[in-house]
Tab-separated table of C-alpha atoms in Angstrom:
chain	number	residue	atom	x	y	z
X	828	MET	CA	184.777	89.032	84.982
X	829	GLY	CA	181.377	89.501	86.222
X	830	LYS	CA	177.924	88.022	86.383
X	831	GLY	CA	177.653	85.330	84.470
X	832	GLY	CA	181.054	84.948	82.675
X	833	ASN	CA	180.447	88.714	81.605
X	834	VAL	CA	183.464	91.611	81.469
X	835	VAL	CA	182.476	93.859	83.517
X	836	PRO	CA	183.633	97.301	82.216
X	837	GLU	CA	185.906	100.625	83.459
X	838	LEU	CA	184.144	101.591	87.060
X	839	PRO	CA	182.514	104.348	88.144
X	840	GLU	CA	184.834	106.182	90.341
X	841	TRP	CA	182.404	106.209	92.870
X	842	ALA	CA	180.898	101.977	92.141
X	843	ASP	CA	181.261	99.258	94.241
X	844	PRO	CA	182.137	96.166	91.625
X	845	ARG	CA	180.246	94.296	94.955
X	846	LEU	CA	177.673	96.197	93.630
X	847	VAL	CA	177.583	94.871	89.785
X	848	VAL	CA	174.547	93.194	89.268
X	849	ARG	CA	172.069	92.257	86.235
X	850	LEU	CA	168.550	93.785	86.395
X	851	ARG	CA	165.649	90.579	85.127
X	852	GLY	CA	164.622	90.821	81.507
X	853	GLU	CA	168.027	93.317	80.204
X	854	GLY	CA	169.791	89.390	79.873
X	855	SER	CA	173.844	90.428	80.133
X	856	GLU	CA	173.637	93.742	80.848
X	857	LEU	CA	175.247	94.776	83.569
X	858	PHE	CA	174.611	97.586	86.135
X	859	VAL	CA	176.042	99.339	89.404
X	860	VAL	CA	174.008	99.948	91.831
X	861	ASP	CA	173.761	103.498	92.374
X	862	GLY	CA	172.144	104.040	95.469
X	863	ASN	CA	169.392	106.479	96.568
X	864	PRO	CA	167.420	107.874	93.710
X	865	HIS	CA	165.671	109.740	95.773
X	866	THR	CA	162.255	109.487	94.243
X	867	PHE	CA	160.177	107.346	95.907
X	868	LYS	CA	160.377	104.758	98.803
X	869	GLY	CA	161.682	101.722	98.348
X	870	LEU	CA	163.357	102.612	94.944
X	871	VAL	CA	167.015	101.905	94.211
X	872	GLY	CA	168.748	103.430	91.222
X	873	LEU	CA	171.432	101.560	88.844
X	874	TYR	CA	173.675	103.219	86.668
X	875	SER	CA	174.585	101.146	83.563
X	876	LEU	CA	178.046	99.449	82.519
X	877	THR	CA	176.788	98.972	79.032
X	878	ASP	CA	175.637	101.408	77.334
X	879	ARG	CA	178.295	103.977	75.973
X	880	GLU	CA	176.855	106.964	76.843
X	881	TYR	CA	174.753	107.860	80.807
X	882	ARG	CA	171.901	105.595	81.468
X	883	SER	CA	170.666	105.110	84.692
X	884	LEU	CA	167.129	104.413	86.183
X	885	SER	CA	165.811	103.182	89.543
X	886	VAL	CA	163.711	99.982	89.590
X	887	ARG	CA	162.451	97.689	92.620
X	888	PRO	CA	165.280	95.017	94.429
X	889	HIS	CA	163.143	92.806	92.764
X	890	GLU	CA	163.661	92.978	90.112
X	891	ILE	CA	167.422	92.216	90.447
X	892	VAL	CA	169.212	89.569	89.687
X	893	ALA	CA	171.196	89.438	93.592
X	894	ASP	CA	173.524	86.584	93.335
X	895	SER	CA	176.283	87.365	95.841
X	896	GLU	CA	175.208	86.655	99.569
X	897	TYR	CA	176.968	90.404	99.610
X	898	ILE	CA	174.373	92.117	97.230
X	899	GLN	CA	171.298	89.581	98.960
X	900	GLY	CA	172.493	91.643	101.813
X	901	TRP	CA	173.033	95.498	101.338
X	902	LEU	CA	169.553	95.438	99.327
X	903	SER	CA	167.927	93.837	102.350
X	904	GLY	CA	169.277	96.668	104.730
X	905	TYR	CA	168.656	99.420	101.964
X	906	LEU	CA	164.743	98.519	102.387
X	907	ALA	CA	164.937	97.875	106.066
X	908	GLY	CA	166.768	101.558	105.999
X	909	SER	CA	163.951	102.878	103.513
X	910	GLU	CA	161.566	102.302	105.510
X	911	PRO	CA	158.457	104.896	105.186
X	912	ASP	CA	157.266	106.742	108.398
X	913	VAL	CA	154.242	105.522	109.785
X	914	PRO	CA	152.671	108.520	112.164
X	915	GLN	CA	152.758	107.812	115.433
X	916	VAL	CA	148.612	108.207	116.680
X	917	LEU	CA	148.062	105.557	113.916
X	918	CYS	CA	148.024	102.340	116.028
X	919	ARG	CA	150.500	99.476	115.820
X	920	THR	CA	148.001	97.253	113.744
X	921	ARG	CA	147.301	99.849	111.237
X	922	ARG	CA	151.681	99.740	111.918
X	923	ASP	CA	152.835	96.555	111.133
X	924	ARG	CA	150.555	96.320	108.034
X	925	GLU	CA	152.511	99.281	106.180
X	926	LEU	CA	155.886	98.291	107.111
X	927	GLY	CA	154.433	94.055	106.040
X	928	PHE	CA	153.527	95.965	103.076
X	929	PHE	CA	156.158	98.214	102.191
X	930	HIS	CA	158.452	95.104	102.666
X	931	ARG	CA	156.392	92.054	100.398
X	932	ASN	CA	156.011	94.850	98.081
X	933	GLN	CA	159.097	97.388	98.635
X	934	ARG	CA	156.881	99.917	97.705
X	935	PRO	CA	154.077	102.170	99.955
X	936	LEU	CA	150.943	101.108	101.244
X	937	PRO	CA	148.472	103.851	99.033
X	938	VAL	CA	147.182	105.629	102.316
X	939	ASP	CA	143.061	106.012	100.717
X	940	ARG	CA	142.604	102.106	101.942
X	941	ALA	CA	145.496	101.202	104.591
X	942	GLY	CA	142.826	99.541	107.043
X	943	ALA	CA	141.535	96.901	108.160
X	944	ARG	CA	138.145	98.285	106.349
X	945	VAL	CA	138.308	100.752	104.572
X	946	VAL	CA	135.200	103.608	103.582
X	947	ARG	CA	136.407	105.362	99.736
X	948	MET	CA	133.980	107.835	98.497
X	949	LEU	CA	134.850	110.352	95.284
X	950	ARG	CA	132.994	113.204	93.168
X	951	THR	CA	134.740	113.487	89.367
X	952	SER	CA	133.886	117.318	89.823
X	953	ILE	CA	132.775	120.523	92.481
X	954	SER	CA	131.328	123.454	91.733
X	955	THR	CA	133.210	125.768	95.425
X	956	LEU	CA	135.494	125.558	97.654
X	957	ASP	CA	131.934	126.406	100.258
X	958	ALA	CA	129.807	124.392	98.883
X	959	GLU	CA	132.113	121.009	99.292
X	960	TYR	CA	133.247	122.577	102.880
X	961	SER	CA	129.501	121.724	103.591
X	962	ARG	CA	129.038	118.986	102.104
X	963	LEU	CA	131.533	117.742	103.671
X	964	ALA	CA	130.541	119.113	106.915
X	965	SER	CA	127.002	117.798	105.624
X	966	LEU	CA	128.721	114.223	105.764
X	967	VAL	CA	130.592	114.712	109.048
X	968	ASN	CA	126.889	114.856	110.799
X	969	GLY	CA	125.138	111.872	108.654
X	970	LEU	CA	127.564	110.109	109.821
X	971	SER	CA	126.792	110.908	113.555
X	972	GLU	CA	123.969	110.584	113.129
X	973	VAL	CA	124.642	106.496	112.484
X	974	SER	CA	126.924	105.915	115.434
X	975	GLY	CA	127.813	108.304	118.111
X	976	PHE	CA	131.338	107.752	117.592
X	977	TRP	CA	131.642	110.500	115.480
X	978	GLY	CA	129.712	113.238	117.957
X	979	ASP	CA	131.924	112.082	120.810
X	980	VAL	CA	135.863	111.381	119.703
X	981	GLY	CA	138.227	113.700	119.711
X	982	TRP	CA	140.799	113.214	116.029
X	983	ILE	CA	144.159	114.839	116.306
X	984	ALA	CA	146.139	115.657	113.226
X	985	VAL	CA	148.317	113.265	111.880
X	986	GLU	CA	151.978	114.438	111.281
X	987	PRO	CA	154.042	116.288	111.534
X	988	TRP	CA	151.003	117.886	113.667
X	989	ASN	CA	150.249	115.607	116.355
X	990	ASP	CA	147.674	118.212	117.894
X	991	PRO	CA	143.884	117.998	118.990
X	992	VAL	CA	141.339	119.308	116.450
X	993	ARG	CA	138.259	120.071	116.036
X	994	LEU	CA	136.337	117.936	112.689
X	995	GLY	CA	133.534	120.337	112.411
X	996	ARG	CA	129.836	120.089	112.026
X	997	THR	CA	129.621	123.435	109.852
X	998	GLY	CA	130.793	123.950	106.215
X	999	ASN	CA	132.972	127.206	108.719
X	1000	GLU	CA	134.598	124.792	111.256
X	1001	ILE	CA	135.486	122.554	108.742
X	1002	GLU	CA	137.064	125.611	106.504
X	1003	GLN	CA	139.596	126.739	109.561
X	1004	LEU	CA	139.834	123.430	108.950
X	1005	PHE	CA	141.348	122.749	106.220
X	1006	GLY	CA	143.277	126.939	106.358
X	1007	TRP	CA	145.211	125.822	109.313
X	1008	LEU	CA	145.879	121.708	108.472
X	1009	ASN	CA	147.334	122.986	104.859
X	1010	GLY	CA	150.231	125.998	106.149
X	1011	GLY	CA	147.366	128.340	106.744
X	1012	PHE	CA	147.166	129.527	102.725
X	1013	GLU	CA	143.866	131.388	101.578
X	1014	LEU	CA	142.342	128.095	99.495
X	1015	ALA	CA	140.879	130.055	96.303
X	1016	GLU	CA	138.783	129.013	94.035
X	1017	ASP	CA	140.619	128.003	91.164
X	1018	ARG	CA	142.116	125.837	93.202
X	1019	PRO	CA	145.713	126.053	92.561
X	1020	TRP	CA	147.076	123.201	94.113
X	1021	ASP	CA	145.105	119.909	96.563
X	1022	PRO	CA	144.391	121.079	99.801
X	1023	THR	CA	144.495	117.988	102.522
X	1024	PHE	CA	142.880	116.796	105.545
X	1025	ARG	CA	144.479	112.750	107.993
X	1026	LEU	CA	143.242	113.063	111.234
X	1027	ALA	CA	143.386	110.205	113.419
X	1028	CYS	CA	141.153	108.419	116.629
X	1029	GLU	CA	141.975	109.936	120.112
X	1030	GLY	CA	141.103	106.703	122.173
X	1031	SER	CA	137.910	106.560	123.846
X	1032	ASP	CA	134.786	104.035	125.161
X	1033	TRP	CA	133.855	103.908	121.212
X	1034	ALA	CA	137.475	103.089	119.794
X	1035	PRO	CA	141.351	102.780	120.947
X	1036	GLN	CA	143.457	105.473	119.748
X	1037	GLY	CA	144.308	105.491	115.217
X	1038	THR	CA	142.275	102.449	114.991
X	1039	VAL	CA	140.068	105.360	112.378
X	1040	GLU	CA	141.220	107.332	110.668
X	1041	ILE	CA	139.749	110.383	108.490
X	1042	GLY	CA	140.989	112.073	105.977
X	1043	GLY	CA	140.835	113.595	102.513
X	1044	THR	CA	142.123	115.960	99.485
X	1045	LEU	CA	139.761	118.425	97.809
X	1046	GLY	CA	140.682	119.631	94.102
X	1047	TRP	CA	138.508	119.691	90.551
X	1048	SER	CA	137.751	116.502	92.401
X	1049	SER	CA	136.838	115.559	95.681
X	1050	SER	CA	137.487	112.213	97.518
X	1051	VAL	CA	137.130	111.101	101.886
X	1052	PHE	CA	138.671	108.045	103.311
X	1053	ILE	CA	137.894	106.155	106.587
X	1054	ASN	CA	140.356	103.983	107.382
X	1055	VAL	CA	139.232	101.155	109.957
X	1056	GLU	CA	140.242	99.004	112.273
X	1057	GLU	CA	138.181	95.603	113.013
X	1058	SER	CA	138.994	96.549	116.440
X	1059	ALA	CA	136.660	99.930	115.393
X	1060	TYR	CA	133.854	98.467	113.118
X	1061	ARG	CA	131.212	99.271	115.824
X	1062	ALA	CA	132.167	102.688	116.575
X	1063	VAL	CA	131.396	103.258	112.972
X	1064	GLY	CA	128.420	101.779	111.765
X	1065	LEU	CA	130.306	99.043	110.136
X	1066	GLU	CA	129.499	96.149	113.033
X	1067	ASN	CA	125.862	96.364	113.450
X	1068	ASN	CA	124.044	98.974	111.047
X	1069	PRO	CA	126.384	98.710	107.845
X	1070	ALA	CA	123.423	99.438	105.466
X	1071	ALA	CA	123.161	102.665	107.587
X	1072	LEU	CA	126.584	104.093	106.812
X	1073	VAL	CA	126.511	103.426	103.382
X	1074	GLN	CA	122.688	105.623	103.300
X	1075	ALA	CA	124.367	108.713	104.978
X	1076	VAL	CA	127.366	108.535	102.892
X	1077	VAL	CA	125.384	108.423	99.557
X	1078	ALA	CA	122.822	111.056	100.875
X	1079	SER	CA	125.144	113.554	102.837
X	1080	TYR	CA	127.545	113.247	100.431
X	1081	GLU	CA	126.110	112.423	97.129
X	1082	PRO	CA	129.438	110.540	95.348
X	1083	ASP	CA	129.942	109.436	92.075
X	1084	LEU	CA	132.071	106.708	93.554
X	1085	PHE	CA	131.437	104.423	96.919
X	1086	SER	CA	132.842	101.712	98.485
X	1087	VAL	CA	132.556	99.515	101.577
X	1088	SER	CA	135.814	96.843	101.324
X	1089	PRO	CA	137.999	94.615	102.674
X	1090	CYS	CA	141.660	96.486	102.709
X	1091	GLU	CA	143.925	93.495	105.204
X	1092	ASP	CA	146.579	93.533	102.444
X	1093	GLY	CA	147.001	96.377	100.816
X	1094	GLU	CA	145.964	95.265	97.614
X	1095	HIS	CA	143.120	93.288	97.782
X	1096	PRO	CA	140.519	94.318	96.416
X	1097	THR	CA	141.184	95.942	92.582
X	1098	LEU	CA	140.019	99.303	91.938
X	1099	VAL	CA	137.419	100.063	90.025
X	1100	SER	CA	138.250	102.609	87.175
X	1101	VAL	CA	135.931	105.115	85.015
X	1102	ARG	CA	135.756	107.224	82.859
X	1103	TYR	CA	134.322	110.661	82.860
X	1104	ASP	CA	134.692	113.997	81.660
X	1105	GLY	CA	137.600	112.750	79.875
X	1106	ASP	CA	138.917	111.635	83.284
X	1107	LEU	CA	140.145	108.122	85.019
X	1108	PHE	CA	138.804	108.303	88.255
X	1109	SER	CA	139.055	104.608	90.845
X	1110	ILE	CA	137.361	103.328	94.321
X	1111	PRO	CA	138.854	99.957	95.496
X	1112	MET	CA	135.724	97.163	94.136
X	1113	GLY	CA	133.633	96.559	97.228
X	1114	GLN	CA	131.702	94.069	98.966
X	1115	VAL	CA	129.906	96.752	98.803
X	1116	THR	CA	129.719	99.511	96.114
X	1117	TYR	CA	127.333	102.543	94.691
X	1118	LEU	CA	128.515	104.712	91.238
X	1119	SER	CA	126.140	106.905	90.492
X	1120	GLU	CA	124.280	107.832	87.369
X	1121	ARG	CA	126.200	110.464	85.769
X	1122	VAL	CA	129.583	107.232	85.554
X	1123	GLY	CA	127.667	104.258	83.963
X	1124	GLY	CA	125.286	103.611	87.375
X	1125	ASP	CA	123.848	100.765	84.509
X	1126	GLN	CA	127.379	98.642	84.463
X	1127	GLY	CA	125.996	97.273	86.616
X	1128	ALA	CA	124.248	94.287	85.046
X	1129	ARG	CA	127.883	92.881	84.428
X	1130	LEU	CA	127.931	91.083	87.232
X	1131	ASP	CA	127.800	87.918	87.455
X	1132	PRO	CA	124.485	87.312	89.763
X	1133	ALA	CA	124.604	84.388	91.255
X	1134	LEU	CA	127.406	86.653	93.093
X	1135	PHE	CA	126.361	90.434	93.268
X	1136	GLY	CA	123.120	92.236	93.998
X	1137	CYS	CA	122.158	95.399	92.209
X	1138	ARG	CA	119.530	97.203	92.874
X	1139	PRO	CA	118.439	101.148	92.015
X	1140	PHE	CA	119.690	103.711	95.225
X	1141	GLU	CA	119.572	106.861	95.334
X	1142	GLU	CA	120.822	108.528	92.500
X	1143	GLY	CA	122.134	105.320	91.129
X	1144	VAL	CA	123.011	102.321	91.292
X	1145	LEU	CA	123.870	100.229	94.396
X	1146	ILE	CA	126.195	96.646	94.565
X	1147	GLU	CA	126.347	93.912	96.982
X	1148	PHE	CA	128.460	90.868	97.683
X	1149	THR	CA	125.938	88.034	98.369
X	1150	GLY	CA	128.031	85.382	99.767
X	1151	SER	CA	130.305	85.246	102.689
X	1152	PRO	CA	132.866	87.534	103.564
X	1153	ASP	CA	135.819	85.370	102.910
X	1154	ALA	CA	134.094	84.411	99.525
X	1155	PHE	CA	135.403	87.743	98.457
X	1156	THR	CA	138.468	86.673	97.497
X	1157	PRO	CA	141.230	88.605	94.765
X	1158	ALA	CA	139.522	86.713	92.174
X	1159	VAL	CA	135.924	88.271	92.694
X	1160	ALA	CA	136.819	91.535	92.998
X	1161	GLU	CA	139.547	91.403	89.257
X	1162	ALA	CA	136.837	90.280	87.340
X	1163	ALA	CA	133.611	93.056	89.611
X	1164	ALA	CA	136.339	95.356	88.622
X	1165	ARG	CA	136.980	95.079	85.555
X	1166	ALA	CA	133.392	94.433	84.556
X	1167	LEU	CA	132.757	97.298	85.846
X	1168	SER	CA	135.381	99.833	84.734
X	1169	SER	CA	135.044	101.934	81.793
X	1170	GLU	CA	136.178	100.724	78.947
X	1171	GLU	CA	139.808	102.622	77.297
């Protein structure tokens, strides 16, 4: 007999009878655990014992009705063996956050919102790669004017290289960095794939190693993220001069979407999603959020004026949470993100 008194059909030869389970929301249907589906970290493969035809699916462990100690132990061990590989160049608090998130949510923490604080910026379209290399160089120069950290610190390419690199100050230097990080492939103007970069700071008087990470992607659109640990807030300008940081990013990078958000648990805050030219673009809702005019900068009028201030800024609108940091709760962030997001 199976779980709940069901008769267990004949098992495939490879199946372990101790791993016959039910799935939440699937009633009395029986499955047998089929191991690692080799799709995404944390997923478990199940094989249906009810259907006459082969049916398999991948689920998170919490979706499985684990009503025996053996199954509970198997799932715990499976998750432990599936932990994401956190690059060693990142700091201990960051590694602890990623592993904690994985065990709570049974999926990896998105790398572009993995810091205690995240600076995120996105451009919905770009003209040429050369122009974007120059724009990224302009961003680095703008950040250097906010804090000497950006001019003084050395950088390490995140695994698998772990090699020292230079975050250039000119378009040509940024182009060389992208070429090296992406295997030396020539980055064609038609952009058939999306070249990426991901760097962690070396230890310095400004910040311990791995407490600041900068990365991003170029393609038909462009995005940059900066993950910052609490011990490095001063280094990047978040502690003493956040207004200057916002000004530098918006003026140099000219994003369509930009935010500075607390992301201590990886899920807070909710994403703001806007449509442009038929595509959907998302960014974390921040205590500071910027929307350019072309992606709906007028949507700030939908926010609760008791919680958020909105003012024209550059080519869009700057939205600032006016309460204390502790009052920026998931519920507040979710309501604001809903108000700013494009309607379906």
